Amino acid sequence: MGGRGDGWGWERELLDLLRPGGSSVRQVVAWLADAVGGAVCLHDDTGAVVAGTELDSGPFEGLLGDVVAGRIASAAWEGQGRHLRMVRLSGPAGVVTVSRTAPFGRRDSEIVTRTVQGLELLLRARQGTESERRLERATSDLRLAILQLLMVEDTVSARRVAAGLWPGLLDTDTACVYVVESSPEERDRLAEECLHTTAEQALVVRCPAMDGHVIVVTPRDSVAGALRSLIESRPRVFLGGSARQSLARTATAYGQAVSALAVAHFRPDQAAVYAERTHPERLLDPAALREWTARLLRPFDRLPHHTRAELLATTRLGLEFTAVSAAKVLGVSRNTVRARMERAETLLGTDFTDLTARAVVHLALNAHESAAHDPDRAPGTPPADTADLFTGAALRAWANDLLARLATDSRDLRRTVRTWIAAGGNAERAAQTLGFHAQTVREHVRAAEPVLERQLLAGGGDLYEVVLAHLACGDLAQPALRGVDQDESDSLVHR
């Protein structure tokens, strides 16, 4: 036997290999081959090679089969100038086969025995780690499934799924949603820290749509402070939170949290809550808004209840995010999202490539969601058309104040933003109208974001607020919508 077998130094080498975080199974098998001056092969319980050098088992195939099957624990074989030892692993199923040209001495046999014991420990640890990872993946998938159920207002199923692992977590009528943003590379570590920080008192989900986002749903007010502490002293980590909403309005709360996250990018403490700023729907006459919304969404009313709820929920998310992102959040295909959005366009008699139409329908869907959870509000007189809804003094004052911020820049950002919105958010078409380069349009729009404290290029609720401000000021034409501005065609409802 070689130098490693001389004396008992091999024991120290083997111990070093078996230390936690040390060598892999393949490295231990290679060390054993070097230590005994032969060839070593590790088979699993099916006889497949896991590590080492595959041996010609023809002469001793039957004996190897008996050891693999567990009929015998170990065996020795000699022939054709070879000496073999076969030892079955206890616990993790498998067999170690050692082949060499010289007979096995006492120390060689001792090295084989101790190494086999070490391999058993390593394989048990690896199985435990793999089982732990599978459990973590399953738990993560379960959290996502619960979030997706909440997103489509299936709170009953969400509570049932959550009850098994997190008893009491969703035994609540209301909750807040927070979105923590980091780089995609930091996201997994941040998610683990969110789990630890919230002490399992929140539903923590790696966002399926945005690689850098972690979504936190919690009924407990204390979680907000814990999350704020988590992002302190981290220069590129941001926190956005929603107002408290009913569980059935989780999708609305999620949109609010994403909207607040945009504001957090412009805050020194890198955190913002949705309720911290005024939103246009709060400045409209509540009764008039409710009646206008009911009339606008009337084409959906003759659909089966489940189809109607599914279509409204998908449209709300599809207006807030891209089809791909909405599909990931809902757990459906992007083609399904696009098909539902196209059906909503047909029912509403509008075109979602028009940003004014998107903004107005987005407003209606949010108002509908609020009305569904406030059924006792008295009915009002619906406005004659969409334009009438935006004639209130409070809304006009808010809109003028918001857009006046853009006047502080000499580049006439207001004109660029207005033209870009009218072009459907297409920088190339806006550039043709303005006589600019498309990149200049994008730079102007990007420069308007910190001034307005809203993300525009990303689309969604922030952009729609700015669109509504332009509508309230009369800077953009009102979109055409069936139900409030046109005669409704009943035949379209039955498509």
Short mmCIF file of C-alpha atoms in Angstrom, two decimals:
data_model
loop_
_atom_site.label_atom_id
_atom_site.label_comp_id
_atom_site.label_asym_id
_atom_site.label_seq_id
_atom_site.Cartn_x
_atom_site.Cartn_y
_atom_site.Cartn_z
CA MET A 1 0.00 0.00 0.00
CA GLY A 2 1.12 3.60 -0.71
CA GLY A 3 2.41 6.20 1.66
CA ARG A 4 -1.00 7.23 2.93
CA GLY A 5 -1.49 3.78 4.35
CA ASP A 6 1.80 3.80 6.24
CA GLY A 7 1.19 4.50 9.92
CA TRP A 8 -2.13 5.95 11.08
CA GLY A 9 -1.95 9.38 9.42
CA TRP A 10 -4.79 8.28 7.13
CA GLU A 11 -7.23 8.62 10.04
CA ARG A 12 -6.50 12.33 10.36
CA GLU A 13 -6.85 12.79 6.60
CA LEU A 14 -10.19 10.98 6.63
CA LEU A 15 -11.44 13.05 9.55
CA ASP A 16 -10.49 16.24 7.72
CA LEU A 17 -12.46 15.06 4.69
CA LEU A 18 -15.52 14.35 6.84
CA ARG A 19 -15.65 17.68 8.67
CA PRO A 20 -18.87 19.69 8.16
CA GLY A 21 -18.67 21.68 4.95
CA GLY A 22 -15.66 19.63 3.89
CA SER A 23 -15.35 17.27 0.94
CA SER A 24 -17.94 15.73 -1.32
CA VAL A 25 -18.74 12.02 -1.67
CA ARG A 26 -16.74 11.92 -4.89
CA GLN A 27 -13.68 13.35 -3.14
CA VAL A 28 -13.90 10.77 -0.34
CA VAL A 29 -14.19 7.93 -2.88
CA ALA A 30 -11.16 9.29 -4.75
CA TRP A 31 -9.22 9.53 -1.46
CA LEU A 32 -10.04 5.90 -0.64
CA ALA A 33 -8.79 4.75 -4.05
CA ASP A 34 -5.51 6.59 -3.49
CA ALA A 35 -5.19 5.36 0.10
CA VAL A 36 -5.49 1.66 -0.79
CA GLY A 37 -3.75 1.93 -4.15
CA GLY A 38 -6.67 0.58 -6.16
CA ALA A 39 -9.95 1.44 -7.83
CA VAL A 40 -13.11 2.29 -5.93
CA CYS A 41 -16.71 2.46 -7.13
CA LEU A 42 -19.80 3.59 -5.23
CA HIS A 43 -23.10 2.15 -6.50
CA ASP A 44 -26.57 3.22 -5.43
CA ASP A 45 -29.36 0.77 -4.51
CA THR A 46 -30.12 0.16 -8.20
CA GLY A 47 -26.52 -0.70 -9.06
CA ALA A 48 -25.91 2.59 -10.88
CA VAL A 49 -22.52 4.23 -10.41
CA VAL A 50 -22.63 7.26 -8.11
CA ALA A 51 -18.91 7.99 -7.79
CA GLY A 52 -15.53 6.50 -8.57
CA THR A 53 -14.33 4.21 -11.35
CA GLU A 54 -16.84 1.82 -12.89
CA LEU A 55 -15.51 -1.73 -12.62
CA ASP A 56 -16.09 -4.67 -14.94
CA SER A 57 -18.53 -6.58 -12.74
CA GLY A 58 -18.93 -9.51 -15.10
CA PRO A 59 -16.92 -12.02 -13.05
CA PHE A 60 -18.60 -11.10 -9.77
CA GLU A 61 -21.92 -9.71 -10.99
CA GLY A 62 -24.03 -12.19 -9.01
CA LEU A 63 -22.15 -11.44 -5.80
CA LEU A 64 -22.49 -7.69 -6.34
CA GLY A 65 -26.21 -8.13 -6.97
CA ASP A 66 -26.60 -9.94 -3.65
CA VAL A 67 -24.88 -7.10 -1.79
CA VAL A 68 -26.86 -4.40 -3.62
CA ALA A 69 -30.12 -6.20 -2.86
CA GLY A 70 -29.18 -6.47 0.82
CA ARG A 71 -29.13 -10.26 0.92
CA ILE A 72 -25.61 -10.07 2.32
CA ALA A 73 -23.87 -7.13 4.03
CA SER A 74 -20.37 -7.59 2.58
CA ALA A 75 -18.35 -9.91 0.39
CA ALA A 76 -14.83 -10.60 -0.83
CA TRP A 77 -13.75 -11.94 -4.21
CA GLU A 78 -10.45 -12.95 -5.77
CA GLY A 79 -9.70 -13.84 -9.35
CA GLN A 80 -8.14 -12.73 -12.62
CA GLY A 81 -5.34 -11.04 -10.67
CA ARG A 82 -7.77 -8.90 -8.64
CA HIS A 83 -8.76 -8.73 -4.98
CA LEU A 84 -12.15 -7.12 -4.21
CA ARG A 85 -14.03 -6.00 -1.15
CA MET A 86 -17.76 -5.14 -1.36
CA VAL A 87 -19.47 -3.45 1.60
CA ARG A 88 -23.12 -2.45 1.75
CA LEU A 89 -23.87 0.94 3.27
CA SER A 90 -26.26 0.98 6.19
CA GLY A 91 -28.90 3.71 6.15
CA PRO A 92 -28.34 5.22 2.71
CA ALA A 93 -28.67 2.29 0.30
CA GLY A 94 -25.61 1.54 -1.81
CA VAL A 95 -22.45 -0.52 -2.13
CA VAL A 96 -18.75 0.39 -2.06
CA THR A 97 -16.58 -1.87 -4.21
CA VAL A 98 -12.78 -1.69 -3.81
CA SER A 99 -10.51 -3.45 -6.31
CA ARG A 100 -6.72 -3.81 -6.19
CA THR A 101 -4.04 -6.18 -7.43
CA ALA A 102 -2.52 -6.88 -3.99
CA PRO A 103 -4.31 -8.73 -1.19
CA PHE A 104 -5.97 -6.63 1.51
CA GLY A 105 -3.97 -6.31 4.70
CA ARG A 106 -5.37 -5.43 8.12
CA ARG A 107 -4.79 -1.70 7.66
CA ASP A 108 -6.25 -1.73 4.17
CA SER A 109 -9.38 -3.41 5.50
CA GLU A 110 -9.52 -0.90 8.36
CA ILE A 111 -9.27 2.01 5.92
CA VAL A 112 -12.10 0.57 3.81
CA THR A 113 -14.31 -0.02 6.86
CA ARG A 114 -13.79 3.45 8.32
CA THR A 115 -14.23 5.16 4.97
CA VAL A 116 -17.50 3.31 4.37
CA GLN A 117 -18.71 4.53 7.76
CA GLY A 118 -17.71 8.07 6.79
CA LEU A 119 -19.53 7.79 3.46
CA GLU A 120 -22.67 6.68 5.32
CA LEU A 121 -22.50 9.85 7.42
CA LEU A 122 -21.93 12.05 4.39
CA LEU A 123 -24.79 10.48 2.44
CA ARG A 124 -27.15 10.77 5.41
CA ALA A 125 -26.23 14.44 5.75
CA ARG A 126 -26.74 14.98 2.02
CA GLN A 127 -30.12 13.25 2.14
CA GLY A 128 -31.09 15.41 5.08
CA THR A 129 -29.99 18.55 3.26
CA GLU A 130 -31.86 17.55 0.11
CA SER A 131 -34.97 16.74 2.13
CA GLU A 132 -34.71 20.10 3.85
CA ARG A 133 -34.36 21.85 0.49
CA ARG A 134 -37.37 19.97 -0.91
CA LEU A 135 -39.37 20.97 2.15
CA GLU A 136 -38.28 24.60 1.77
CA ARG A 137 -39.27 24.56 -1.91
CA ALA A 138 -42.63 22.96 -1.10
CA THR A 139 -43.28 25.50 1.66
CA SER A 140 -42.33 28.36 -0.67
CA ASP A 141 -44.67 27.00 -3.35
CA LEU A 142 -47.43 26.71 -0.76
CA ARG A 143 -46.98 30.35 0.28
CA LEU A 144 -47.23 31.39 -3.37
CA ALA A 145 -50.39 29.29 -3.84
CA ILE A 146 -52.00 31.00 -0.83
CA LEU A 147 -51.11 34.43 -2.23
CA GLN A 148 -52.57 33.51 -5.62
CA LEU A 149 -55.82 32.40 -3.95
CA LEU A 150 -55.99 35.72 -2.12
CA MET A 151 -55.34 37.58 -5.37
CA VAL A 152 -58.50 36.10 -6.91
CA GLU A 153 -60.52 36.73 -3.71
CA ASP A 154 -60.77 33.03 -2.75
CA THR A 155 -60.18 33.73 0.93
CA VAL A 156 -61.92 30.54 2.09
CA SER A 157 -59.49 28.29 0.21
CA ALA A 158 -56.53 30.47 1.21
CA ARG A 159 -57.42 30.09 4.89
CA ARG A 160 -57.81 26.32 4.55
CA VAL A 161 -54.42 25.93 2.89
CA ALA A 162 -52.69 28.21 5.41
CA ALA A 163 -54.28 26.61 8.48
CA GLY A 164 -52.20 23.43 8.24
CA LEU A 165 -48.79 25.09 8.47
CA TRP A 166 -49.50 28.53 9.90
CA PRO A 167 -52.51 28.22 12.23
CA GLY A 168 -54.24 31.53 12.81
CA LEU A 169 -52.19 33.47 10.25
CA LEU A 170 -55.21 34.35 8.10
CA ASP A 171 -57.83 34.25 10.86
CA THR A 172 -58.43 37.93 10.26
CA ASP A 173 -60.73 40.20 8.29
CA THR A 174 -58.06 42.68 7.24
CA ALA A 175 -54.36 42.77 6.43
CA CYS A 176 -51.65 44.94 4.95
CA VAL A 177 -49.41 44.05 2.03
CA TYR A 178 -45.77 45.12 1.88
CA VAL A 179 -43.31 44.76 -0.97
CA VAL A 180 -39.60 44.76 -0.19
CA GLU A 181 -37.33 45.43 -3.16
CA SER A 182 -33.69 44.46 -3.50
CA SER A 183 -31.45 43.24 -6.30
CA PRO A 184 -32.38 39.79 -7.69
CA GLU A 185 -29.09 38.43 -6.33
CA GLU A 186 -30.00 39.50 -2.78
CA ARG A 187 -33.67 38.47 -2.95
CA ASP A 188 -33.40 34.93 -1.50
CA ARG A 189 -31.38 36.11 1.50
CA LEU A 190 -33.77 39.01 2.00
CA ALA A 191 -36.76 36.65 1.92
CA GLU A 192 -35.18 34.51 4.62
CA GLU A 193 -34.54 37.60 6.73
CA CYS A 194 -38.17 38.68 6.25
CA LEU A 195 -39.30 35.26 7.49
CA HIS A 196 -37.04 35.55 10.51
CA THR A 197 -37.97 39.18 11.20
CA THR A 198 -41.71 38.54 11.02
CA ALA A 199 -41.39 35.40 13.17
CA GLU A 200 -43.87 33.48 10.95
CA GLN A 201 -46.50 36.15 11.71
CA ALA A 202 -46.77 36.98 8.00
CA LEU A 203 -47.15 35.34 4.62
CA VAL A 204 -43.75 35.89 2.97
CA VAL A 205 -43.59 35.15 -0.77
CA ARG A 206 -40.88 35.55 -3.37
CA CYS A 207 -42.71 37.53 -6.04
CA PRO A 208 -43.20 35.33 -9.13
CA ALA A 209 -43.31 38.38 -11.41
CA MET A 210 -40.48 40.64 -10.18
CA ASP A 211 -37.14 38.97 -9.46
CA GLY A 212 -36.10 41.51 -6.83
CA HIS A 213 -39.39 41.67 -4.88
CA VAL A 214 -40.52 39.93 -1.69
CA ILE A 215 -44.25 40.19 -0.89
CA VAL A 216 -45.35 40.22 2.75
CA VAL A 217 -49.03 39.87 3.74
CA THR A 218 -49.73 40.38 7.43
CA PRO A 219 -52.62 41.31 9.73
CA ARG A 220 -50.23 42.56 12.42
CA ASP A 221 -49.24 46.22 12.65
CA SER A 222 -45.94 45.36 14.33
CA VAL A 223 -44.61 43.81 11.14
CA ALA A 224 -44.30 47.23 9.48
CA GLY A 225 -41.78 48.38 12.08
CA ALA A 226 -39.87 45.12 11.79
CA LEU A 227 -39.60 45.49 8.01
CA ARG A 228 -38.50 49.12 8.32
CA SER A 229 -35.74 48.02 10.69
CA LEU A 230 -34.73 45.37 8.17
CA ILE A 231 -34.07 47.87 5.37
CA GLU A 232 -32.18 50.38 7.52
CA SER A 233 -28.58 50.98 6.43
CA ARG A 234 -29.16 49.10 3.18
CA PRO A 235 -28.73 51.64 0.38
CA ARG A 236 -30.53 49.72 -2.39
CA VAL A 237 -33.38 48.08 -0.47
CA PHE A 238 -36.82 49.73 -0.50
CA LEU A 239 -40.16 49.13 1.23
CA GLY A 240 -43.68 49.94 0.04
CA GLY A 241 -46.80 49.26 2.10
CA SER A 242 -50.53 49.28 1.47
CA ALA A 243 -53.36 50.69 3.50
CA ARG A 244 -55.19 48.10 5.59
CA GLN A 245 -57.59 46.17 3.37
CA SER A 246 -59.91 43.20 3.70
CA LEU A 247 -58.34 39.88 2.71
CA ALA A 248 -60.58 39.78 -0.35
CA ARG A 249 -58.88 42.98 -1.51
CA THR A 250 -55.36 41.56 -1.39
CA ALA A 251 -54.88 42.34 -5.09
CA THR A 252 -55.82 45.96 -4.44
CA ALA A 253 -53.48 46.10 -1.45
CA TYR A 254 -50.69 44.61 -3.56
CA GLY A 255 -51.17 47.34 -6.17
CA GLN A 256 -51.06 49.95 -3.42
CA ALA A 257 -47.84 48.50 -2.02
CA VAL A 258 -46.19 48.57 -5.46
CA SER A 259 -47.36 52.16 -5.91
CA ALA A 260 -45.91 53.12 -2.53
CA LEU A 261 -42.68 51.35 -3.46
CA ALA A 262 -42.27 53.82 -6.32
CA VAL A 263 -42.48 56.68 -3.82
CA ALA A 264 -40.00 54.92 -1.51
CA HIS A 265 -37.33 55.32 -4.21
CA PHE A 266 -37.51 59.08 -3.67
CA ARG A 267 -37.63 59.01 0.15
CA PRO A 268 -34.53 59.32 2.36
CA ASP A 269 -35.69 56.45 4.58
CA GLN A 270 -36.43 54.30 1.47
CA ALA A 271 -39.92 53.43 2.72
CA ALA A 272 -43.44 54.67 1.98
CA VAL A 273 -47.02 53.69 2.74
CA TYR A 274 -49.83 54.12 0.24
CA ALA A 275 -51.99 56.25 2.54
CA GLU A 276 -49.27 58.87 2.79
CA ARG A 277 -50.41 60.68 -0.40
CA THR A 278 -53.69 61.84 -1.86
CA HIS A 279 -55.18 59.76 -4.67
CA PRO A 280 -57.70 61.00 -7.22
CA GLU A 281 -60.50 58.55 -6.38
CA ARG A 282 -60.68 60.06 -2.89
CA LEU A 283 -61.46 63.47 -4.39
CA LEU A 284 -64.45 62.31 -6.44
CA ASP A 285 -68.03 62.39 -5.20
CA PRO A 286 -68.40 58.89 -3.68
CA ALA A 287 -72.01 58.34 -4.74
CA ALA A 288 -71.42 59.60 -8.25
CA LEU A 289 -68.26 57.48 -8.59
CA ARG A 290 -70.14 54.40 -7.42
CA GLU A 291 -73.01 54.85 -9.87
CA TRP A 292 -70.67 55.70 -12.75
CA THR A 293 -68.61 52.58 -12.00
CA ALA A 294 -71.70 50.36 -11.92
CA ARG A 295 -72.79 51.71 -15.30
CA LEU A 296 -69.34 51.35 -16.86
CA LEU A 297 -68.96 47.74 -15.68
CA ARG A 298 -72.56 46.73 -16.46
CA PRO A 299 -71.49 44.63 -19.50
CA PHE A 300 -69.82 42.22 -17.03
CA ASP A 301 -72.98 41.73 -14.96
CA ARG A 302 -74.61 39.13 -17.20
CA LEU A 303 -71.63 36.82 -17.08
CA PRO A 304 -71.71 33.82 -14.70
CA HIS A 305 -70.56 34.91 -11.24
CA HIS A 306 -67.28 32.96 -11.31
CA THR A 307 -66.41 34.13 -14.83
CA ARG A 308 -67.23 37.73 -13.94
CA ALA A 309 -65.05 37.70 -10.81
CA GLU A 310 -62.20 36.01 -12.67
CA LEU A 311 -62.39 38.49 -15.56
CA LEU A 312 -62.50 41.55 -13.30
CA ALA A 313 -59.60 40.32 -11.15
CA THR A 314 -57.46 39.53 -14.20
CA THR A 315 -58.26 42.87 -15.84
CA ARG A 316 -57.35 44.76 -12.68
CA LEU A 317 -53.95 43.05 -12.50
CA GLY A 318 -53.47 43.17 -16.26
CA LEU A 319 -53.85 46.94 -16.18
CA GLU A 320 -51.42 47.22 -13.28
CA PHE A 321 -48.72 44.93 -14.70
CA THR A 322 -47.60 43.34 -17.96
CA ALA A 323 -49.43 40.23 -19.15
CA VAL A 324 -46.38 38.11 -18.26
CA SER A 325 -46.16 39.51 -14.72
CA ALA A 326 -49.93 39.28 -14.15
CA ALA A 327 -49.86 35.66 -15.32
CA LYS A 328 -47.12 34.80 -12.83
CA VAL A 329 -49.00 36.46 -9.99
CA LEU A 330 -52.26 34.68 -10.86
CA GLY A 331 -50.65 31.34 -11.67
CA VAL A 332 -52.07 31.15 -15.22
CA SER A 333 -50.54 31.43 -18.69
CA ARG A 334 -49.86 34.80 -20.27
CA ASN A 335 -52.09 33.80 -23.18
CA THR A 336 -54.93 33.33 -20.68
CA VAL A 337 -54.33 36.82 -19.32
CA ARG A 338 -54.24 38.32 -22.81
CA ALA A 339 -57.43 36.50 -23.83
CA ARG A 340 -59.26 37.78 -20.75
CA MET A 341 -57.98 41.32 -21.33
CA GLU A 342 -59.20 41.19 -24.94
CA ARG A 343 -62.60 40.02 -23.77
CA ALA A 344 -62.74 42.88 -21.27
CA GLU A 345 -61.87 45.32 -24.06
CA THR A 346 -64.75 43.97 -26.15
CA LEU A 347 -67.23 44.13 -23.29
CA LEU A 348 -66.21 47.71 -22.47
CA GLY A 349 -66.04 48.78 -26.11
CA THR A 350 -62.60 50.26 -25.69
CA ASP A 351 -58.94 49.76 -26.59
CA PHE A 352 -56.36 49.19 -23.85
CA THR A 353 -53.56 50.54 -26.02
CA ASP A 354 -55.12 53.92 -25.15
CA LEU A 355 -53.63 55.00 -21.83
CA THR A 356 -56.64 57.18 -21.03
CA ALA A 357 -58.93 54.16 -21.41
CA ARG A 358 -56.63 52.07 -19.22
CA ALA A 359 -56.56 54.77 -16.54
CA VAL A 360 -60.33 55.23 -16.48
CA VAL A 361 -61.07 51.49 -16.39
CA HIS A 362 -58.42 51.07 -13.68
CA LEU A 363 -60.20 53.75 -11.65
CA ALA A 364 -63.54 51.98 -12.16
CA LEU A 365 -62.18 48.60 -11.09
CA ASN A 366 -60.67 50.04 -7.92
CA ALA A 367 -63.94 51.85 -7.15
CA HIS A 368 -65.88 48.66 -7.82
CA GLU A 369 -63.64 46.79 -5.40
CA SER A 370 -64.25 49.43 -2.73
CA ALA A 371 -68.02 49.41 -3.33
CA ALA A 372 -68.13 45.63 -3.00
CA HIS A 373 -66.86 45.98 0.56
CA ASP A 374 -69.06 48.96 1.43
CA PRO A 375 -72.53 47.79 0.32
CA ASP A 376 -74.50 50.14 2.59
CA ARG A 377 -73.43 53.36 0.88
CA ALA A 378 -76.42 55.28 -0.44
CA PRO A 379 -76.87 55.44 -4.23
CA GLY A 380 -76.30 58.70 -6.03
CA THR A 381 -77.00 60.28 -9.38
CA PRO A 382 -74.63 59.00 -12.05
CA PRO A 383 -72.75 61.62 -14.07
CA ALA A 384 -73.86 62.07 -17.65
CA ASP A 385 -70.53 60.79 -19.02
CA THR A 386 -66.92 60.18 -18.03
CA ALA A 387 -65.96 63.83 -18.50
CA ASP A 388 -68.60 64.93 -15.98
CA LEU A 389 -67.00 62.73 -13.34
CA PHE A 390 -63.83 64.85 -13.41
CA THR A 391 -65.41 68.29 -13.07
CA GLY A 392 -65.20 68.51 -9.27
CA ALA A 393 -63.23 71.40 -7.82
CA ALA A 394 -61.22 69.19 -5.43
CA LEU A 395 -60.04 66.90 -8.22
CA ARG A 396 -59.14 69.78 -10.52
CA ALA A 397 -57.19 71.51 -7.75
CA TRP A 398 -55.26 68.30 -7.06
CA ALA A 399 -54.55 67.77 -10.75
CA ASN A 400 -53.36 71.32 -11.33
CA ASP A 401 -51.13 71.17 -8.26
CA LEU A 402 -49.60 67.85 -9.34
CA LEU A 403 -48.88 68.83 -12.93
CA ALA A 404 -47.67 72.32 -11.95
CA ARG A 405 -44.62 70.66 -10.39
CA LEU A 406 -43.35 69.97 -13.91
CA ALA A 407 -43.16 73.70 -14.67
CA THR A 408 -40.02 74.00 -12.55
CA ASP A 409 -38.02 72.32 -15.33
CA SER A 410 -37.06 74.43 -18.37
CA ARG A 411 -37.44 71.46 -20.72
CA ASP A 412 -41.29 71.68 -20.71
CA LEU A 413 -41.63 68.24 -19.16
CA ARG A 414 -45.40 68.69 -18.94
CA ARG A 415 -45.72 68.92 -22.72
CA THR A 416 -43.51 65.87 -23.23
CA VAL A 417 -45.40 63.77 -20.68
CA ARG A 418 -48.77 64.81 -22.13
CA THR A 419 -47.67 63.95 -25.68
CA TRP A 420 -46.13 60.66 -24.56
CA ILE A 421 -49.40 59.66 -22.82
CA ALA A 422 -51.42 60.61 -25.90
CA ALA A 423 -49.10 58.37 -27.95
CA GLY A 424 -49.93 55.41 -25.71
CA GLY A 425 -46.63 55.58 -23.86
CA ASN A 426 -44.72 55.05 -27.12
CA ALA A 427 -41.57 57.19 -27.14
CA GLU A 428 -41.04 56.87 -30.91
CA ARG A 429 -44.51 58.14 -31.80
CA ALA A 430 -44.26 60.94 -29.22
CA ALA A 431 -40.86 61.93 -30.63
CA GLN A 432 -42.34 62.30 -34.12
CA THR A 433 -44.99 64.68 -32.77
CA LEU A 434 -42.53 66.71 -30.71
CA GLY A 435 -39.67 66.71 -33.19
CA PHE A 436 -37.37 65.11 -30.61
CA HIS A 437 -35.30 61.96 -30.55
CA ALA A 438 -37.07 59.04 -28.84
CA GLN A 439 -34.32 58.87 -26.25
CA THR A 440 -34.96 62.53 -25.38
CA VAL A 441 -38.62 61.71 -24.77
CA ARG A 442 -37.63 58.88 -22.44
CA GLU A 443 -35.18 61.14 -20.58
CA HIS A 444 -37.90 63.78 -20.11
CA VAL A 445 -40.38 61.20 -18.82
CA ARG A 446 -37.75 59.74 -16.51
CA ALA A 447 -36.91 63.24 -15.24
CA ALA A 448 -40.60 63.79 -14.43
CA GLU A 449 -40.75 60.75 -12.15
CA PRO A 450 -38.96 62.18 -9.08
CA VAL A 451 -40.78 65.50 -9.52
CA LEU A 452 -44.20 63.78 -9.50
CA GLU A 453 -43.05 61.06 -7.04
CA ARG A 454 -44.53 58.49 -9.38
CA GLN A 455 -43.06 55.89 -11.71
CA LEU A 456 -44.25 56.49 -15.25
CA LEU A 457 -42.18 54.28 -17.54
CA ALA A 458 -43.08 51.18 -15.50
CA GLY A 459 -46.81 51.78 -16.12
CA GLY A 460 -49.52 50.83 -13.63
CA GLY A 461 -51.28 52.85 -10.94
CA ASP A 462 -48.70 55.64 -10.71
CA LEU A 463 -48.98 56.38 -14.43
CA TYR A 464 -52.78 56.20 -14.35
CA GLU A 465 -52.93 58.88 -11.64
CA VAL A 466 -50.94 61.22 -13.87
CA VAL A 467 -53.23 60.37 -16.81
CA LEU A 468 -56.30 61.15 -14.67
CA ALA A 469 -54.72 64.47 -13.70
CA HIS A 470 -54.39 65.37 -17.39
CA LEU A 471 -58.02 64.34 -17.97
CA ALA A 472 -59.18 66.47 -15.03
CA CYS A 473 -57.26 69.47 -16.39
CA GLY A 474 -58.70 68.94 -19.88
CA ASP A 475 -55.24 68.32 -21.36
CA LEU A 476 -56.28 64.98 -22.87
CA ALA A 477 -59.41 63.81 -24.67
CA GLN A 478 -61.79 61.54 -22.77
CA PRO A 479 -61.72 57.89 -23.88
CA ALA A 480 -64.78 56.29 -25.48
CA LEU A 481 -66.30 53.60 -23.28
CA ARG A 482 -69.43 51.54 -23.79
CA GLY A 483 -71.92 51.78 -20.93
CA VAL A 484 -71.26 55.37 -19.92
CA ASP A 485 -70.45 57.12 -23.17
CA GLN A 486 -72.06 54.87 -25.80
CA ASP A 487 -75.11 52.65 -26.24
CA GLU A 488 -74.45 49.24 -24.74
CA SER A 489 -74.68 46.24 -27.08
CA ASP A 490 -76.16 43.28 -25.22
CA SER A 491 -74.97 40.80 -27.82
CA LEU A 492 -71.35 41.35 -26.84
CA VAL A 493 -71.99 40.18 -23.30
CA HIS A 494 -72.77 36.66 -24.48
CA ARG A 495 -69.55 36.12 -26.43
#
